[in-house]
PDB file of C-alpha atoms in Angstrom:
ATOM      1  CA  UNK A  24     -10.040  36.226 -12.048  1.00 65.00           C
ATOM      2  CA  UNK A  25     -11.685  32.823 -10.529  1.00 72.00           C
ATOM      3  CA  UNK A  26     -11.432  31.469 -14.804  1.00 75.00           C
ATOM      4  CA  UNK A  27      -7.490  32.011 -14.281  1.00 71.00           C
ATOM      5  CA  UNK A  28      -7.933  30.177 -10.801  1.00 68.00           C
ATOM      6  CA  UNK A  29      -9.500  27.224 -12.433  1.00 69.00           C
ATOM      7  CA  UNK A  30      -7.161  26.965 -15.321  1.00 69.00           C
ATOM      8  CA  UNK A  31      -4.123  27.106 -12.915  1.00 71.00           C
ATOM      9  CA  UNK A  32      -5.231  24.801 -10.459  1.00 67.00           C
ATOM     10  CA  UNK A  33      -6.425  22.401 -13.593  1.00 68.00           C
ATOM     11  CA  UNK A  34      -2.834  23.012 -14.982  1.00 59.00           C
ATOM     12  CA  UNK A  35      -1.361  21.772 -11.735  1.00 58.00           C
ATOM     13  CA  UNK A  36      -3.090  19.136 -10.828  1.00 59.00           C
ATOM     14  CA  UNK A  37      -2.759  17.310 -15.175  1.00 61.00           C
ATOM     15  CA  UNK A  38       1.168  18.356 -14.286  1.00 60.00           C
ATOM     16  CA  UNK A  39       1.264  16.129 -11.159  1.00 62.00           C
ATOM     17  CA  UNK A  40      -0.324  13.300 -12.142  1.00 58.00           C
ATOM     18  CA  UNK A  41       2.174  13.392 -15.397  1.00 52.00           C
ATOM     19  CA  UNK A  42       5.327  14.073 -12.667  1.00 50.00           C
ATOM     20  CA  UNK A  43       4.094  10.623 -10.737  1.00 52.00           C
ATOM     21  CA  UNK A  44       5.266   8.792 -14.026  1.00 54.00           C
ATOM     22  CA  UNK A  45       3.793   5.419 -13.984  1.00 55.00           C
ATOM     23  CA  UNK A  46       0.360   6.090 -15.085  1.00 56.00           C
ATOM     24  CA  UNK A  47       1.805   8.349 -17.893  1.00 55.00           C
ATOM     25  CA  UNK A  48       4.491   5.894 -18.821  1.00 54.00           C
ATOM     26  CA  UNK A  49       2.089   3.152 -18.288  1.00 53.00           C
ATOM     27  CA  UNK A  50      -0.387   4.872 -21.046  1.00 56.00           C
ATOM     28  CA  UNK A  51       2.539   5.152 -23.720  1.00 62.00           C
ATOM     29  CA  UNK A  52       3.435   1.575 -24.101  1.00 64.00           C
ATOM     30  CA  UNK A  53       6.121   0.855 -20.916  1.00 73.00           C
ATOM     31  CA  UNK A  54       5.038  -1.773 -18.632  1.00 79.00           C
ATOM     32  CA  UNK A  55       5.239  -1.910 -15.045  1.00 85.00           C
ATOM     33  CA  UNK A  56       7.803  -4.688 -13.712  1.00 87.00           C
ATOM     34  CA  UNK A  57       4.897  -6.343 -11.966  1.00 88.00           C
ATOM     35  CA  UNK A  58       3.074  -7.028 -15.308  1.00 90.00           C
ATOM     36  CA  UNK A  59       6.327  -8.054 -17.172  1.00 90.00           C
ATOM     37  CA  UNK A  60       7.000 -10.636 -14.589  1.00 92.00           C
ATOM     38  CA  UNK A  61       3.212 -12.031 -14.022  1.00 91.00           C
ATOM     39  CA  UNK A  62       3.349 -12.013 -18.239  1.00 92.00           C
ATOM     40  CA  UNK A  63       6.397 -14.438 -18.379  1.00 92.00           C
ATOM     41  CA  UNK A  64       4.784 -16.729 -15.918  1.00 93.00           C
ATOM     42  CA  UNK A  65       6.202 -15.346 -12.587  1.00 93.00           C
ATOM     43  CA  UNK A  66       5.299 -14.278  -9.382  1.00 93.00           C
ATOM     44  CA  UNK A  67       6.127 -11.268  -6.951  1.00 94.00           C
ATOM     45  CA  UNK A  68       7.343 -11.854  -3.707  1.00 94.00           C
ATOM     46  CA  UNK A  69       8.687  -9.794  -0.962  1.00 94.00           C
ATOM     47  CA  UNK A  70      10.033 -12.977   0.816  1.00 93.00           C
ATOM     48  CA  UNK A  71      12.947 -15.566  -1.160  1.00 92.00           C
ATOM     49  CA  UNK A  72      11.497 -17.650  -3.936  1.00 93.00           C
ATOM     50  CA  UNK A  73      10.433 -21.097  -3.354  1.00 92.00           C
ATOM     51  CA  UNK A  74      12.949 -23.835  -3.702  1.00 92.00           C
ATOM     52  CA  UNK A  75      13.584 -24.906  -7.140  1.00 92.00           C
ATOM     53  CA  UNK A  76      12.658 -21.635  -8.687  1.00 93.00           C
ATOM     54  CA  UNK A  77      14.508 -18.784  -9.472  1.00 93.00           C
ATOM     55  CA  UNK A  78      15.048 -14.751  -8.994  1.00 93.00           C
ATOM     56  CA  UNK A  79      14.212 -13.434 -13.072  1.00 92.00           C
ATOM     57  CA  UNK A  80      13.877 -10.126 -12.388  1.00 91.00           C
ATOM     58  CA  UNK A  81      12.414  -7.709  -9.688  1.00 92.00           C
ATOM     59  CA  UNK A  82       8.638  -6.037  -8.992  1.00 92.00           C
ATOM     60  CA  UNK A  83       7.063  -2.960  -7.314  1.00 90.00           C
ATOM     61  CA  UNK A  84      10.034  -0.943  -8.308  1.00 87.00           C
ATOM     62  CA  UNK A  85      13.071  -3.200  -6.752  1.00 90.00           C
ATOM     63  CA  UNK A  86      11.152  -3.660  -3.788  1.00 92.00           C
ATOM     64  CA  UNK A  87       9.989  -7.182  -4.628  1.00 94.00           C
ATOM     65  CA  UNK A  88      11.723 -10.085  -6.459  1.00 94.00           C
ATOM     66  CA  UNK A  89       9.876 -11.759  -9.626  1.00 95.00           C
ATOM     67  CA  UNK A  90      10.519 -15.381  -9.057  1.00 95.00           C
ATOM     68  CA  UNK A  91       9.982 -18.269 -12.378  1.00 93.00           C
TER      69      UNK A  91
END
């Protein structure tokens, strides 16, 4: 009865960290926004971008913008 236990609560907890989806996307080939932007020479901000740059895309999940 405790083996069951295990193997459920194992179950669970490999099912949640697959529901979260950024590790697991991460792991099959899908970048994060961050890393796309900081690759093409960018940086995240949560503020405006600098003069003379520009907004290329965003970071953190929309919550920041990747300025070049």
């Amino acid at each position: 009865m405790r083996t069951s236990y295990l193997l459920l609560f194992t179950l669970c907890l490999l099912l949640s960290e697959m529901a979260s989806g950024d590790n697991f996307l991460t792991g099959l080939g899908h970048r994060s926004d961050h890393y796309n932007c900081v690759r093409s020479g960018g940086q995240c901000l949560y503020s405006a971008c600098p003069i003379y740059t520009k907004i290329e895309g965003t970071c953190y999940h929309g919550k920041a913008k990747c300025c070049k």
